[in-house]
mmCIF file of C-alpha atoms in Angstrom:
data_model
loop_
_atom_site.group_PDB
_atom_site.id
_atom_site.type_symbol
_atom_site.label_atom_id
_atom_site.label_comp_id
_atom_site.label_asym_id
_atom_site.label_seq_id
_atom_site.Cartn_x
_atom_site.Cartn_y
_atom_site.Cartn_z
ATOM 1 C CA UNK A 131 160.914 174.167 60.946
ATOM 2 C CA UNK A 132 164.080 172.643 59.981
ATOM 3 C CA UNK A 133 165.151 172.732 56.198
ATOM 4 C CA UNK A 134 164.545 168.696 54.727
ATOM 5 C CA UNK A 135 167.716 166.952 55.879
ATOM 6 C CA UNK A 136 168.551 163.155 54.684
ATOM 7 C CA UNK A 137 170.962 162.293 56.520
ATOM 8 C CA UNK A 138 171.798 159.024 58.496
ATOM 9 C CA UNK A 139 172.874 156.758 61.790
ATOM 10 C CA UNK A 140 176.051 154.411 62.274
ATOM 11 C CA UNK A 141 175.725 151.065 61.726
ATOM 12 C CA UNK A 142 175.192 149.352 64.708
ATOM 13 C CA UNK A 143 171.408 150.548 65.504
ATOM 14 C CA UNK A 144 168.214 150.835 63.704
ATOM 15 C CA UNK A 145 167.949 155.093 64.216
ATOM 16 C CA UNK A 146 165.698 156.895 61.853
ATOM 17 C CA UNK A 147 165.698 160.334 63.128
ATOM 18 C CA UNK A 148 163.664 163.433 61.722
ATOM 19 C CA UNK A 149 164.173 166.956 62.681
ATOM 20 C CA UNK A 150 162.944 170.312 63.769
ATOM 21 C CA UNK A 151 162.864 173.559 65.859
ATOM 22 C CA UNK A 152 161.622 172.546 69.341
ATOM 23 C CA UNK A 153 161.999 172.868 73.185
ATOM 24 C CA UNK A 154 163.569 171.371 75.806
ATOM 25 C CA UNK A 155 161.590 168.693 77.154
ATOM 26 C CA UNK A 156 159.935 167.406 80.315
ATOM 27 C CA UNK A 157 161.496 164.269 81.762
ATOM 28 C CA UNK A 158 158.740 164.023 84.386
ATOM 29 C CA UNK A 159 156.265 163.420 81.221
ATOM 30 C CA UNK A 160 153.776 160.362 82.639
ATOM 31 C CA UNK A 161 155.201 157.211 81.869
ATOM 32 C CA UNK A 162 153.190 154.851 79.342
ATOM 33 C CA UNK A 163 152.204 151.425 81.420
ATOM 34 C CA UNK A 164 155.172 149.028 80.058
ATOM 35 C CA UNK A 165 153.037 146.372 79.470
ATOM 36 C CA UNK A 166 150.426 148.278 77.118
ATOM 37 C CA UNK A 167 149.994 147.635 73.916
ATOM 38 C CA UNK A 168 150.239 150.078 71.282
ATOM 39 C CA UNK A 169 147.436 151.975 69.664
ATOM 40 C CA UNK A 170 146.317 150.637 65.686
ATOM 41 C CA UNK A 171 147.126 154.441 64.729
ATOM 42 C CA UNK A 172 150.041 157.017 65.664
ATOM 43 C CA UNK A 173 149.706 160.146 64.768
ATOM 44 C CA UNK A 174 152.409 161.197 67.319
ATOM 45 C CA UNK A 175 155.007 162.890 64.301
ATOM 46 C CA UNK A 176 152.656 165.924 64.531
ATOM 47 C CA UNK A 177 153.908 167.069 67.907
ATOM 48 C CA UNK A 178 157.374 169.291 67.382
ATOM 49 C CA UNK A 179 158.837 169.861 70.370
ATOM 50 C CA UNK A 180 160.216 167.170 72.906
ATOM 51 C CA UNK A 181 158.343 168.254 76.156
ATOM 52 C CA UNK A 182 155.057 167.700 73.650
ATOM 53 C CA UNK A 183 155.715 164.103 73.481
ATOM 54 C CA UNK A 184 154.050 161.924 76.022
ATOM 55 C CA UNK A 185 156.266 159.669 77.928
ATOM 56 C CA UNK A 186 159.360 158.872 80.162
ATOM 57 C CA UNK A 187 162.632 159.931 79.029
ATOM 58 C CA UNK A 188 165.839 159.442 79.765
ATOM 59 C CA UNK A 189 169.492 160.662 78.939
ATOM 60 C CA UNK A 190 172.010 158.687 77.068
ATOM 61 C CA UNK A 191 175.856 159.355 76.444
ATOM 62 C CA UNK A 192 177.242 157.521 73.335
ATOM 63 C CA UNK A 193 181.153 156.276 74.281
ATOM 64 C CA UNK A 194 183.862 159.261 73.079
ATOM 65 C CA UNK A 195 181.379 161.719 73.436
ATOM 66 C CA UNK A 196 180.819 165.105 75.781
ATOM 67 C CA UNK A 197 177.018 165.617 75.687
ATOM 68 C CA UNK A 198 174.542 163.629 75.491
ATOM 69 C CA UNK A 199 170.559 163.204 74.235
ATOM 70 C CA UNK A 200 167.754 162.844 75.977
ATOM 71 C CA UNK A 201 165.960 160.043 74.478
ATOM 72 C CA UNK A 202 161.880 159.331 74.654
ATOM 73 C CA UNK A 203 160.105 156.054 73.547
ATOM 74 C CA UNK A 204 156.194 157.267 71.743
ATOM 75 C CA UNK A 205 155.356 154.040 70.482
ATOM 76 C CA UNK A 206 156.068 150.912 69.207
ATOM 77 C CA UNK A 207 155.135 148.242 66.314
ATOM 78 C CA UNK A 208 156.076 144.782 65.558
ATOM 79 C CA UNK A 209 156.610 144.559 61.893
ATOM 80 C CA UNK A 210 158.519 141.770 59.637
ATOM 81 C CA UNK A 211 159.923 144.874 57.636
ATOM 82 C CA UNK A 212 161.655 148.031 58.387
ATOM 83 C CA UNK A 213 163.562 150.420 56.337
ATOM 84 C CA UNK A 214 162.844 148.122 53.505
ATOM 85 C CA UNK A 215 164.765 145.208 55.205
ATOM 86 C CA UNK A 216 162.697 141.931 56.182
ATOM 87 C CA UNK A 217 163.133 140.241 59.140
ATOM 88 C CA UNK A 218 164.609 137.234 59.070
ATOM 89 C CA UNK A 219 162.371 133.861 58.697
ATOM 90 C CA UNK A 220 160.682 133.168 61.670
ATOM 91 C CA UNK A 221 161.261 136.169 63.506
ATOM 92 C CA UNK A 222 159.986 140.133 63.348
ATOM 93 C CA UNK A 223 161.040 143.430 64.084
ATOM 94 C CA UNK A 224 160.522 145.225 67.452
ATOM 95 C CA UNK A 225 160.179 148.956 65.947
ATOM 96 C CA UNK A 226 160.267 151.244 68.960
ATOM 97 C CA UNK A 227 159.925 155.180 67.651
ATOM 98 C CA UNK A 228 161.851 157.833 69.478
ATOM 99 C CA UNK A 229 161.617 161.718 70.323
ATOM 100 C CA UNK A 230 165.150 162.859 70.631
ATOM 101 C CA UNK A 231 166.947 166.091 71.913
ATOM 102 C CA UNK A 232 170.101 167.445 73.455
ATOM 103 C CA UNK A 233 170.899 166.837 77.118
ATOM 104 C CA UNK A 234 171.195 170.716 77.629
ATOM 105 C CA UNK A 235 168.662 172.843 75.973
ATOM 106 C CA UNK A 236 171.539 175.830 75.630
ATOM 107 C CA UNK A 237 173.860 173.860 72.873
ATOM 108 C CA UNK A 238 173.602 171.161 70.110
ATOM 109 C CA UNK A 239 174.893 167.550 70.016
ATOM 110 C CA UNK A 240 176.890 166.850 67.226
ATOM 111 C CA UNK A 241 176.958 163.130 65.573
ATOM 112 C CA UNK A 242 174.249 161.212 67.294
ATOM 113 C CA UNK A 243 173.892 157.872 66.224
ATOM 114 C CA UNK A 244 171.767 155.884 69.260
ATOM 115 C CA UNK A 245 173.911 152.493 68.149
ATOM 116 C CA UNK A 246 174.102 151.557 71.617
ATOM 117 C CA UNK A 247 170.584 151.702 72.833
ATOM 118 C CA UNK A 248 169.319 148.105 74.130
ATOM 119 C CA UNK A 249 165.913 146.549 74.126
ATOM 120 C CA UNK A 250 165.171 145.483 77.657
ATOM 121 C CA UNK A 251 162.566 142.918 78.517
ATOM 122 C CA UNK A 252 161.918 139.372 80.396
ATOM 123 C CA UNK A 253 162.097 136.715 77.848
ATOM 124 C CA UNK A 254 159.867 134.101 77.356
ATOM 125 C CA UNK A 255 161.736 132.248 74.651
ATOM 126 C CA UNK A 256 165.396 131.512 77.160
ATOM 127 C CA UNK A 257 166.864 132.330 80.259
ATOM 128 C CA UNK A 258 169.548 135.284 80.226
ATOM 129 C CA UNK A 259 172.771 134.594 80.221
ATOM 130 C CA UNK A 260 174.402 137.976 81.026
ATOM 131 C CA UNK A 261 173.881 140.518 84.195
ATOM 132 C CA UNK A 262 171.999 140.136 87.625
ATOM 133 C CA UNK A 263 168.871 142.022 86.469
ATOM 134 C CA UNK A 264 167.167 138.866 85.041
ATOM 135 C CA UNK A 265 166.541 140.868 81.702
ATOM 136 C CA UNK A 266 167.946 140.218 78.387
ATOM 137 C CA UNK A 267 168.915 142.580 75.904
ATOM 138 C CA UNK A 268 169.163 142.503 72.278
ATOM 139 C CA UNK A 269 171.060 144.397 69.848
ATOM 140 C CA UNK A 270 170.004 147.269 67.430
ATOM 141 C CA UNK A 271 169.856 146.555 63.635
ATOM 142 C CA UNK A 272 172.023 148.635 61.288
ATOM 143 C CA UNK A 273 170.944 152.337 60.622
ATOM 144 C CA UNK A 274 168.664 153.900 58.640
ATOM 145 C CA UNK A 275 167.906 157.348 57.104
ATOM 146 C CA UNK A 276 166.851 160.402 58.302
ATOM 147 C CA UNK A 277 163.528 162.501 57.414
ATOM 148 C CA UNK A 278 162.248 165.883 58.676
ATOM 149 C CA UNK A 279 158.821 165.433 60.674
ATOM 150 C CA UNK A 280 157.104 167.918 58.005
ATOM 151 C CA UNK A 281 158.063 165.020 55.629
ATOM 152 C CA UNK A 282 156.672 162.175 57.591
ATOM 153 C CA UNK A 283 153.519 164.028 58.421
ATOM 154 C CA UNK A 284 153.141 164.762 54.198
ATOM 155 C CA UNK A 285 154.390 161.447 52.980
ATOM 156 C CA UNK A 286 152.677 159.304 55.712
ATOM 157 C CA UNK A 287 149.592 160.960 57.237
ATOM 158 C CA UNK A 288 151.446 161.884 60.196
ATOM 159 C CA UNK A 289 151.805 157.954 60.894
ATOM 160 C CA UNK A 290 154.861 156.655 61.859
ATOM 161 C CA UNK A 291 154.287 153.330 60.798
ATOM 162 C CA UNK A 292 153.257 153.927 57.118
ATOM 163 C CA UNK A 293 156.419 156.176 56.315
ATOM 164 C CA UNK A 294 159.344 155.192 53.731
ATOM 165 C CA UNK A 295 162.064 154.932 56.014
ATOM 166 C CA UNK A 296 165.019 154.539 54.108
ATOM 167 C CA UNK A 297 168.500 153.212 55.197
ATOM 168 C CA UNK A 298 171.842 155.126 55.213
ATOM 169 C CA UNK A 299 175.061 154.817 57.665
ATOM 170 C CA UNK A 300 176.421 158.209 59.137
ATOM 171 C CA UNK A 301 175.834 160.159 62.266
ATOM 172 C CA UNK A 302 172.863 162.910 62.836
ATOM 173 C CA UNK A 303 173.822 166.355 64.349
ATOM 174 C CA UNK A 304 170.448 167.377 66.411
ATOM 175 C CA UNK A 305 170.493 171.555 66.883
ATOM 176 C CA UNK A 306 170.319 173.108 69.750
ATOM 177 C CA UNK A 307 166.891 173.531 71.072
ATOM 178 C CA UNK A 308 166.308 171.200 68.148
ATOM 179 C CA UNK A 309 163.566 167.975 68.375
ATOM 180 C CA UNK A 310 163.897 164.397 66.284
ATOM 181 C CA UNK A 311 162.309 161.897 65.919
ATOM 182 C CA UNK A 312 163.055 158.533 64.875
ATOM 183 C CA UNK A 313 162.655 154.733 65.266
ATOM 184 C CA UNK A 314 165.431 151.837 66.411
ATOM 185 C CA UNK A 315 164.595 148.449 65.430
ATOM 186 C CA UNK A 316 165.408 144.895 67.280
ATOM 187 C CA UNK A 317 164.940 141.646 65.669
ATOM 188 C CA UNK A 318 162.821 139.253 67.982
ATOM 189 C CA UNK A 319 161.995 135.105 67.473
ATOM 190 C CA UNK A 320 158.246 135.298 66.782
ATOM 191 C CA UNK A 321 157.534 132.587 69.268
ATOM 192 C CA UNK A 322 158.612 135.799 71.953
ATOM 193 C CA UNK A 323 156.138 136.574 74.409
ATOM 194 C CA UNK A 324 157.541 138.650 76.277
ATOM 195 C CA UNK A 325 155.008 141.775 77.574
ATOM 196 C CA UNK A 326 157.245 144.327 79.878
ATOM 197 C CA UNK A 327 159.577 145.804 78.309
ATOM 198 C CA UNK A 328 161.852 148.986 78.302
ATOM 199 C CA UNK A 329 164.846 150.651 75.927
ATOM 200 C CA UNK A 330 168.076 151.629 77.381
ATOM 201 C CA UNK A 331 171.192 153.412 76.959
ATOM 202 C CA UNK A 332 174.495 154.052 78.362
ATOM 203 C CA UNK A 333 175.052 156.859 80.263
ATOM 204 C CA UNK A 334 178.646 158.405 81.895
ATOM 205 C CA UNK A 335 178.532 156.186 84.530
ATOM 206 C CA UNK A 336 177.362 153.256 82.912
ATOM 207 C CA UNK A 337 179.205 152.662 79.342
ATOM 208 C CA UNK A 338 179.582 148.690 79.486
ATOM 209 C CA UNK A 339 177.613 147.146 82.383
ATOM 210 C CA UNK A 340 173.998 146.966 80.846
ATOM 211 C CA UNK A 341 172.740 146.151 83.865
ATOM 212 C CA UNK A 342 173.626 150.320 85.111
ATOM 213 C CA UNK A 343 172.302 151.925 81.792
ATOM 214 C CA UNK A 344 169.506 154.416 81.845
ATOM 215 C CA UNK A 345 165.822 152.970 80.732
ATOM 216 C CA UNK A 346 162.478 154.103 80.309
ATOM 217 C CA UNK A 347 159.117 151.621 79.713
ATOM 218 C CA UNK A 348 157.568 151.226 76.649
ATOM 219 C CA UNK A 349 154.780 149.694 74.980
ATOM 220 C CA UNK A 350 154.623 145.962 74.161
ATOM 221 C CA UNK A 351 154.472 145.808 70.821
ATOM 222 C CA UNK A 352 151.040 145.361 69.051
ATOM 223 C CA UNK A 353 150.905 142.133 66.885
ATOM 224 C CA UNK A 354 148.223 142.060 64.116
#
């Protein structure tokens, strides 16, 4: 395992990434359905290496940059507070936790920030002004600190949801070979119903249409 790192994301998305030694990983994983909900309990921090991980993944190349990560969606909460921020009145936080590793399994990825990943979904609450798709998107919240998994699994149980994350503003080198894992929040009205949703990112091709990024379904949130 990785020695404890705290380091951070930019500003611009909710990333909350923790390290260690892992594999490549398997982006033909089973999908989860998009419309599920999630379970009361994760206990998903206990895998370590990417390809562990159930899920769809999918790879995402941050603007300025050579390589990029493959990103995988595990789970999701809906929470009025994350990172110890609170959600503004009348709406909550859409807290979708990620499994993240280089694009190439042979070299690292230096900086990684995931500021431009986009939440995906059919809104219930307006229609979309922007793209053909007939999705909205909404943006990322500002970053938040990083933790090693060994640290979540200690501090929290191994639960994702019940762990300290803590808030800081600077990019995240990931190792080669190397896993994360981490968690991107969106803030959502709490009169949203939305059910199918899916997170995004930009990819060589695609760096400003939203419409062209790369996606993979997750979870609907589970509201208690």
């Amino acid at each position: 395992m990785s020695t404890r790192t705290r380091a951070a994301l930019a500003v611009g998305s909710l990333v909350l990434i923790a390290g260690c030694s892992g594999g490549g990983g398997d982006a033909k994983s089973e999908a989860p359905p998009a419309g599920a909900e999630s379970s009361p309990t994760a206990s998903q921090p206990g895998y370590t290496e990417f390809a562990d991980f159930p899920g769809k993944d999918f790879v995402t190349t941050e603007p300025g940059t050579r390589l990029g990560v493959r990103v995988k969606p595990v789970d999701t909460s809906w929470t009025p507070e994350l990172a110890g921020t609170s959600a503004d009145a009348g709406k909550h936080y859409v807290a979708v936790y990620v499994a993240v590793t280089g694009e190439l399994p042979d070299r690292g990825v230096d900086n990684v920030k995931l500021k431009y990943l986009r939440l995906k979904f059919k809104s219930t609450e307006k229609p979309c002004d922007f793209g053909e798709s007939g999705y909205c998107y909404t943006e990322a919240y500002p970053s938040s600190a990083l933790a090693d998994p060994e640290d979540v699994q200690e501090d929290a149980g191994g639960e994702w949801r019940d762990y300290s994350w803590g808030e800081t503003f600077v990019g995240s080198n990931v190792d080669r070979g190397a896993t994360k894992v981490g968690v991107v929040g969106f803030s959502l009205p709490d009169t949203e119903k939305a059910t199918s949703f899916e997170l995004c990112g930009p990819t060589r091709e695609a760096m400003v249409d939203t419409d062209e990024f790369a996606c993979a379904p997750i979870k609907a949130p589970r509201r208690t």
